[in-house]
Amino acid sequence: WHLDSVFYEIFPDRFASSGRTADTPDWALRRDWDTPPDGSGAISGRELYGGDLAGAEAHLDHVEALGANALYLTPFFPAGSAHRYDAVSFDRVDPLLGGDAALASLLASAHARGMHAVGDLTLNHCGVEHEWFRAALANPSAPERGFFTWSPEGYESWLGVPSMPKFDHRSEELHRRLFIVPDSVARRWLEGPDGLDGWRIDVANMAGRLG
């Protein structure tokens, strides 16, 4: 189906807001919707505008009118930034975006229009506050220790960005949790008639590679 698709990319925090408010996390700098973002500055990842998945669902008429018949959602997992490429868990949708129910509602509405939707999955890294990485730091004997690459200086990260520790795909347990078991990260969000229709893989050319 993707060969016949015109995708519209949605960065949830910046596309549309339902007007619902949530507590501001410690990392965030709240911004008024009409205030231009800092852009590529040091604080750009911390600027939170309050867009959410319900806001995206409310604007599907607009997306469809543009001629798009598929959605590409940038990451929706809870994280330590507005872009959410530094996920702290792969098990739930960020409550700031409306949680699991908001994603299910958006996908149901999209599918009812004959639209497809894909999510954005980081197989190269996670966030420094991810539960797997915290377990690895807390206990060198933990199974999650093998999920990451270590050196006397610390851990490998994506392009040296310390907030994004890099996965070590030589770990069979990591492979199992990402792909194999029925509730694995890659599989669980595709389940059911109103699950995602696929994944876009972030920095796929780097995943499973080092140096």
XYZ file of N, CA and C in Angstrom, residues 29-209:
543
model
N 10.247 23.770 28.548
C 10.016 25.208 28.572
C 8.729 25.464 27.794
N 7.668 25.801 28.493
C 6.384 26.024 27.837
C 6.445 27.237 26.925
N 5.874 27.082 25.748
C 5.826 28.157 24.775
C 4.388 28.421 24.362
N 4.063 29.701 24.152
C 2.785 30.068 23.577
C 2.741 29.581 22.137
N 1.558 29.151 21.685
C 1.439 28.537 20.362
C 1.944 29.446 19.247
N 1.803 30.755 19.407
C 2.181 31.687 18.348
C 3.595 32.234 18.488
N 4.342 31.743 19.474
C 5.720 32.183 19.657
C 6.645 31.340 18.788
N 7.450 31.952 17.923
C 8.365 31.155 17.089
C 9.342 30.364 17.952
N 9.665 29.140 17.537
C 10.621 28.341 18.312
C 12.042 28.868 18.150
N 12.911 28.437 19.038
C 14.310 28.851 19.011
C 15.024 28.315 17.781
N 14.478 27.286 17.175
C 15.072 26.718 15.966
C 16.113 25.674 16.290
N 17.358 25.930 15.944
C 18.418 24.945 16.172
C 19.269 25.281 17.380
N 18.770 26.120 18.252
C 19.523 26.525 19.423
C 19.589 25.452 20.481
N 20.306 25.746 21.562
C 20.537 24.766 22.621
C 19.257 24.357 23.336
N 18.246 25.213 23.326
C 17.013 24.900 24.056
C 15.914 24.375 23.149
N 16.192 24.208 21.872
C 15.116 23.888 20.925
C 14.380 22.603 21.283
N 15.107 21.588 21.768
C 14.465 20.330 22.118
C 13.615 20.395 23.364
N 13.760 21.468 24.126
C 13.012 21.603 25.380
C 11.767 22.463 25.243
N 11.592 23.093 24.094
C 10.445 23.973 23.902
C 9.182 23.146 23.659
N 8.215 23.291 24.531
C 6.993 22.480 24.489
C 5.808 23.374 24.171
N 5.159 23.077 23.040
C 4.042 23.900 22.577
C 2.676 23.318 22.924
N 2.616 22.053 23.228
C 1.350 21.478 23.676
C 0.494 20.853 22.605
N 1.050 20.638 21.411
C 0.300 19.872 20.429
C 0.094 18.446 20.908
N -0.955 17.801 20.440
C -1.246 16.442 20.908
C -1.933 15.636 19.819
N -2.176 14.367 20.117
C -2.750 13.478 19.104
C -4.221 13.777 18.846
N -4.932 14.253 19.862
C -6.326 14.656 19.636
C -6.387 15.857 18.694
N -5.415 16.752 18.811
C -5.351 17.875 17.886
C -5.128 17.406 16.460
N -4.247 16.417 16.292
C -4.004 15.858 14.965
C -5.268 15.214 14.400
N -5.972 14.456 15.244
C -7.205 13.806 14.782
C -8.231 14.838 14.319
N -8.309 15.961 15.014
C -9.285 16.992 14.661
C -8.970 17.665 13.331
N -7.751 17.478 12.818
C -7.348 18.138 11.573
C -7.140 17.155 10.421
N -7.730 15.975 10.519
C -7.582 15.012 9.429
C -8.257 15.495 8.143
N -9.309 16.319 8.268
C -9.922 16.888 7.063
C -8.890 17.703 6.283
N -8.103 18.475 7.000
C -7.071 19.312 6.377
C -6.030 18.454 5.671
N -5.585 17.407 6.348
C -4.571 16.519 5.766
C -5.112 15.862 4.506
N -6.332 15.392 4.582
C -6.946 14.713 3.444
C -7.152 15.679 2.276
N -7.510 16.928 2.585
C -7.739 17.918 1.541
C -6.465 18.250 0.772
N -5.325 18.061 1.403
C -4.044 18.309 0.746
C -3.671 17.193 -0.231
N -4.418 16.079 -0.178
C -4.136 14.961 -1.063
C -3.340 13.851 -0.423
N -3.081 13.957 0.871
C -2.353 12.904 1.576
C -3.313 11.792 1.984
N -2.829 10.564 1.907
C -3.658 9.425 2.325
C -2.928 8.532 3.326
N -1.860 9.071 3.926
C -1.120 8.326 4.943
C -0.456 9.313 5.903
N -0.368 8.906 7.156
C 0.262 9.728 8.188
C 1.588 9.108 8.599
N 2.575 9.943 8.782
C 3.830 9.541 9.418
C 3.941 10.343 10.701
N 3.819 9.658 11.834
C 3.894 10.301 13.140
C 5.316 10.220 13.670
N 5.936 11.355 13.959
C 7.225 11.314 14.634
C 6.999 10.768 16.046
N 8.059 10.433 16.803
C 7.885 9.633 18.028
C 6.815 10.144 18.984
N 6.070 9.183 19.536
C 4.994 9.511 20.475
C 5.214 8.891 21.851
N 6.349 8.245 22.072
C 6.631 7.681 23.388
C 7.076 8.785 24.357
N 6.872 8.583 25.662
C 7.348 9.581 26.627
C 8.859 9.735 26.532
N 9.337 10.948 26.740
C 10.753 11.231 26.531
C 11.165 12.444 27.353
N 12.400 12.855 27.152
C 12.923 14.019 27.849
C 13.077 15.209 26.938
N 12.298 15.251 25.859
C 12.372 16.350 24.899
C 11.056 16.434 24.139
N 10.870 17.540 23.439
C 9.657 17.710 22.636
C 9.694 16.862 21.377
N 10.894 16.571 20.867
C 10.974 15.746 19.650
C 10.820 14.261 19.954
N 11.112 13.851 21.182
C 10.861 12.498 21.675
C 11.710 11.406 21.015
N 12.848 11.752 20.470
C 13.757 10.732 19.962
C 14.620 10.142 21.076
N 14.418 10.606 22.293
C 15.129 10.078 23.465
C 14.131 9.429 24.421
N 13.456 8.386 23.943
C 12.364 7.746 24.675
C 12.807 7.234 26.045
N 11.925 7.384 27.033
C 12.173 6.818 28.365
C 11.443 5.492 28.533
N 10.581 5.148 27.585
C 9.869 3.870 27.580
C 9.295 3.666 26.187
N 9.173 2.396 25.789
C 8.486 2.052 24.546
C 7.134 1.383 24.831
N 6.722 1.408 26.081
C 5.537 0.655 26.496
C 4.254 1.472 26.524
N 4.342 2.784 26.325
C 3.142 3.614 26.435
C 3.319 4.891 25.608
N 2.198 5.492 25.292
C 2.187 6.775 24.595
C 2.317 7.882 25.631
N 3.068 8.895 25.304
C 3.288 10.009 26.228
C 1.960 10.606 26.679
N 1.716 10.706 27.993
C 0.485 11.345 28.477
C 0.333 12.780 27.995
N 1.444 13.464 27.725
C 1.359 14.824 27.197
C 0.652 14.860 25.848
N 0.681 13.748 25.135
C 0.031 13.655 23.830
C -1.363 13.045 23.919
N -1.773 12.683 25.134
C -3.090 12.089 25.330
C -3.072 10.624 25.709
N -1.886 10.018 25.734
C -1.769 8.626 26.151
C -2.218 7.637 25.087
N -2.283 6.371 25.496
C -2.626 5.286 24.568
C -3.981 5.496 23.902
N -4.948 5.999 24.672
C -6.307 6.169 24.131
C -6.327 7.170 22.983
N -5.512 8.214 23.077
C -5.486 9.230 22.024
C -4.898 8.669 20.737
N -3.867 7.847 20.849
C -3.310 7.224 19.653
C -4.324 6.278 19.019
N -4.990 5.465 19.844
C -5.986 4.528 19.321
C -7.110 5.270 18.595
N -7.540 6.396 19.146
C -8.611 7.177 18.529
C -8.157 7.783 17.205
N -6.942 8.326 17.170
C -6.409 8.896 15.930
C -6.309 7.838 14.840
N -5.785 6.668 15.187
C -5.626 5.616 14.187
C -6.973 5.109 13.696
N -7.943 4.989 14.594
C -9.279 4.545 14.181
C -9.899 5.544 13.207
N -9.731 6.828 13.486
C -10.291 7.851 12.609
C -9.596 7.855 11.252
N -8.270 7.691 11.274
C -7.526 7.648 10.015
C -7.944 6.449 9.172
N -8.037 5.294 9.816
C -8.414 4.085 9.079
C -9.831 4.176 8.529
N -10.716 4.842 9.260
C -12.088 5.002 8.790
C -12.152 5.817 7.502
N -11.150 6.647 7.271
C -11.050 7.450 6.055
C -10.284 6.729 4.947
N -9.809 5.516 5.244
C -8.998 4.794 4.280
C -7.541 5.227 4.276
N -7.129 5.911 5.335
C -5.755 6.376 5.454
C -4.930 5.364 6.246
N -3.646 5.273 5.928
C -2.722 4.463 6.697
C -1.901 5.365 7.621
N -1.215 4.745 8.585
C -0.392 5.519 9.517
C 0.804 4.688 9.962
N 1.951 5.324 9.998
C 3.165 4.681 10.505
C 3.720 5.504 11.657
N 4.399 4.816 12.574
C 5.076 5.473 13.680
C 6.561 5.583 13.404
N 7.273 6.132 14.362
C 8.710 6.391 14.234
C 9.417 5.653 15.365
N 10.271 4.690 15.010
C 10.904 3.832 16.010
C 12.420 4.008 15.971
N 13.005 4.265 17.121
C 14.460 4.416 17.216
C 15.078 3.079 17.621
N 15.574 2.352 16.648
C 16.256 1.087 16.910
C 17.749 1.297 17.157
N 18.228 2.510 16.982
C 19.636 2.812 17.189
C 19.947 3.193 18.633
N 18.983 3.805 19.313
C 19.245 4.337 20.647
C 17.930 4.536 21.392
N 18.061 4.861 22.655
C 16.920 5.274 23.470
C 17.350 6.526 24.225
N 16.563 6.931 25.210
C 16.923 8.078 26.022
C 17.716 7.660 27.246
N 18.467 8.596 27.790
C 19.310 8.306 28.950
C 18.462 7.972 30.175
N 17.208 8.356 30.179
C 16.308 8.027 31.292
C 15.433 6.811 30.985
N 15.693 6.128 29.881
C 14.911 4.936 29.553
C 15.084 3.892 30.645
N 14.019 3.163 30.921
C 14.034 2.182 32.015
C 15.091 1.098 31.790
N 15.348 0.756 30.540
C 16.394 -0.242 30.259
C 17.775 0.309 30.608
N 18.026 1.557 30.243
C 19.341 2.140 30.504
C 19.534 2.381 32.002
N 18.485 2.788 32.675
C 18.600 2.993 34.137
C 18.892 1.666 34.838
N 18.266 0.585 34.390
C 18.534 -0.742 34.961
C 19.971 -1.150 34.697
N 20.483 -0.845 33.511
C 21.863 -1.190 33.154
C 22.862 -0.421 34.000
N 22.569 0.822 34.289
C 23.454 1.628 35.132
C 23.429 1.162 36.576
N 22.255 0.767 37.036
C 22.090 0.417 38.445
C 22.720 -0.920 38.802
N 22.786 -1.849 37.834
C 23.255 -3.199 38.134
C 24.043 -3.763 36.953
N 25.368 -3.860 37.071
C 26.173 -4.405 35.975
C 25.809 -5.833 35.589
N 25.088 -6.541 36.473
C 24.677 -7.912 36.172
C 23.278 -7.993 35.555
N 22.617 -6.863 35.418
C 21.267 -6.855 34.862
C 21.295 -7.263 33.384
N 20.263 -7.944 32.903
C 20.234 -8.328 31.485
C 20.302 -7.116 30.558
N 19.793 -5.972 31.025
C 19.795 -4.767 30.200
C 21.207 -4.208 29.984
N 22.171 -4.674 30.788
C 23.547 -4.188 30.624
C 24.063 -4.488 29.208
N 23.663 -5.644 28.697
C 24.100 -6.041 27.363
C 23.398 -5.311 26.233
N 22.408 -4.474 26.557
C 21.686 -3.735 25.531
C 22.501 -2.557 24.998
N 23.603 -2.221 25.707
C 24.363 -1.017 25.388
C 25.847 -1.355 25.304
N 26.608 -0.498 24.657
C 28.048 -0.692 24.500
C 28.785 0.186 25.497
N 29.702 -0.449 26.241
C 30.382 0.242 27.333
C 31.882 0.339 27.062
N 32.490 1.337 27.663
C 33.935 1.516 27.590
C 34.389 2.067 28.940
N 35.705 2.120 29.188
C 36.171 2.715 30.454
C 35.692 4.149 30.645
N 35.398 4.826 29.541
C 34.940 6.211 29.625
C 33.432 6.322 29.839
N 32.707 5.225 29.662
C 31.265 5.289 29.836
C 30.532 4.444 28.818
N 29.659 5.053 28.046
C 28.818 4.321 27.105
C 28.828 5.024 25.753
N 28.583 4.255 24.708
C 28.451 4.821 23.377
C 27.083 5.496 23.235
N 27.047 6.582 22.498
C 25.785 7.281 22.267
C 25.692 7.699 20.810
N 24.499 8.103 20.406
C 24.286 8.520 19.027
C 25.044 9.819 18.746
N 26.017 9.742 17.853
C 26.819 10.897 17.450
C 27.410 11.640 18.646
N 27.657 10.893 19.738
C 28.246 11.511 20.912
C 27.286 12.327 21.758
N 25.988 12.266 21.452
C 24.988 12.996 22.242
C 24.677 12.170 23.482
N 25.062 12.612 24.675
C 24.960 11.761 25.863
C 23.544 11.393 26.276
N 22.555 12.142 25.823
C 21.171 11.835 26.194
C 20.583 10.686 25.395
N 21.357 10.124 24.426
C 20.840 9.062 23.573
C 21.812 7.884 23.528
N 21.855 7.033 24.577
C 22.743 5.864 24.567
C 22.386 4.890 23.451
N 23.419 4.351 22.827
C 23.266 3.523 21.626
C 23.069 2.056 21.980
N 22.125 1.416 21.305
C 21.870 -0.008 21.515
C 22.992 -0.857 20.919
N 23.230 -2.001 21.563
C 24.151 -3.017 21.054
C 23.313 -4.199 20.571
N 23.146 -4.319 19.269
C 22.253 -5.332 18.707
C 22.847 -6.742 18.721
N 24.010 -6.910 19.312
C 24.524 -8.254 19.527
C 23.802 -8.944 20.681
N 23.042 -8.193 21.463
C 22.307 -8.752 22.599
C 21.067 -9.508 22.118
N 21.014 -10.803 22.397
C 19.842 -11.594 22.017
C 18.606 -11.161 22.798
N 18.801 -10.743 24.056
C 17.660 -10.310 24.860
C 17.088 -8.997 24.331
N 17.955 -8.093 23.897
C 17.466 -6.865 23.275
C 16.671 -7.198 22.023
N 17.200 -8.091 21.202
C 16.514 -8.504 19.974
C 15.145 -9.094 20.297
N 15.093 -9.894 21.347
C 13.829 -10.519 21.743
C 12.805 -9.450 22.142
N 13.229 -8.478 22.951
C 12.296 -7.457 23.428
C 11.879 -6.485 22.336
N 12.755 -6.254 21.387
C 12.421 -5.335 20.311
C 11.535 -5.970 19.249
N 11.766 -7.278 18.944
C 11.146 -7.866 17.763
C 10.391 -9.175 17.961
N 10.810 -10.021 18.894
C 10.418 -11.431 18.851
C 9.126 -11.744 19.596
N 9.080 -11.404 20.881
C 7.924 -11.799 21.689
C 6.683 -11.031 21.236
N 5.473 -11.589 21.475
C 4.251 -10.943 20.981
C 4.080 -9.499 21.451
N 4.552 -9.182 22.672
C 4.424 -7.807 23.141
C 5.711 -7.007 22.958
N 6.564 -7.447 22.023
C 7.788 -6.712 21.722
C 7.447 -5.328 21.184
N 8.418 -4.442 21.260
C 8.188 -3.055 20.856
C 7.679 -2.961 19.424
N 8.342 -3.622 18.503
C 7.987 -3.497 17.086
C 6.624 -4.102 16.771
N 6.232 -5.143 17.526
C 5.017 -5.875 17.185
C 3.758 -5.338 17.871
N 3.890 -4.951 19.144
C 2.677 -4.673 19.921
C 1.887 -3.489 19.384
N 2.566 -2.477 18.816
C 1.872 -1.289 18.326
C 1.281 -1.488 16.934
N 1.532 -2.656 16.329
C 0.953 -2.977 15.025
C -0.295 -3.845 15.153
N -0.597 -4.289 16.349
C -1.663 -5.266 16.552
C -3.050 -4.649 16.392
N -3.972 -5.461 15.921
C -5.373 -5.079 15.846
C -5.693 -4.243 14.626
N -6.973 -4.122 14.318
C -7.386 -3.392 13.111
C -7.031 -1.910 13.166
N -6.873 -1.362 14.370
C -6.535 0.054 14.491
C -5.170 0.260 15.130
N -4.248 -0.691 14.858
C -2.862 -0.477 15.203
C -2.160 0.289 14.093
N -0.901 0.611 14.313
C -0.113 1.226 13.255
C -0.019 0.290 12.052
N 0.157 0.859 10.889
C 0.310 0.061 9.678
C 1.764 -0.229 9.358
N 2.681 0.351 10.108
C 4.101 0.108 9.892
C 4.938 1.073 10.697
N 6.234 0.959 10.515
C 7.198 1.822 11.214
C 8.113 2.507 10.209
N 8.481 3.713 10.498
C 9.635 4.361 9.909
C 10.753 4.180 10.932
N 11.929 3.733 10.488
C 13.039 3.475 11.412
C 13.989 4.669 11.408
N 14.146 5.279 12.559
C 15.032 6.425 12.694
C 16.491 6.013 12.540
N 17.276 6.824 11.853
C 18.690 6.566 11.543
C 18.973 5.066 11.332
N 18.184 4.474 10.435
C 18.305 3.031 10.193
C 19.687 2.647 9.708
N 20.366 3.573 9.030
C 21.708 3.271 8.524
C 22.732 3.125 9.641
N 22.409 3.589 10.848
C 23.325 3.502 11.979
C 22.982 2.382 12.943
N 21.761 1.906 12.917
C 21.322 0.891 13.877
C 22.093 -0.403 13.669
N 22.647 -0.942 14.754
C 23.409 -2.181 14.676
C 24.820 -1.998 14.195
N 25.273 -0.756 14.034
C 26.629 -0.467 13.581
C 27.342 0.402 14.622
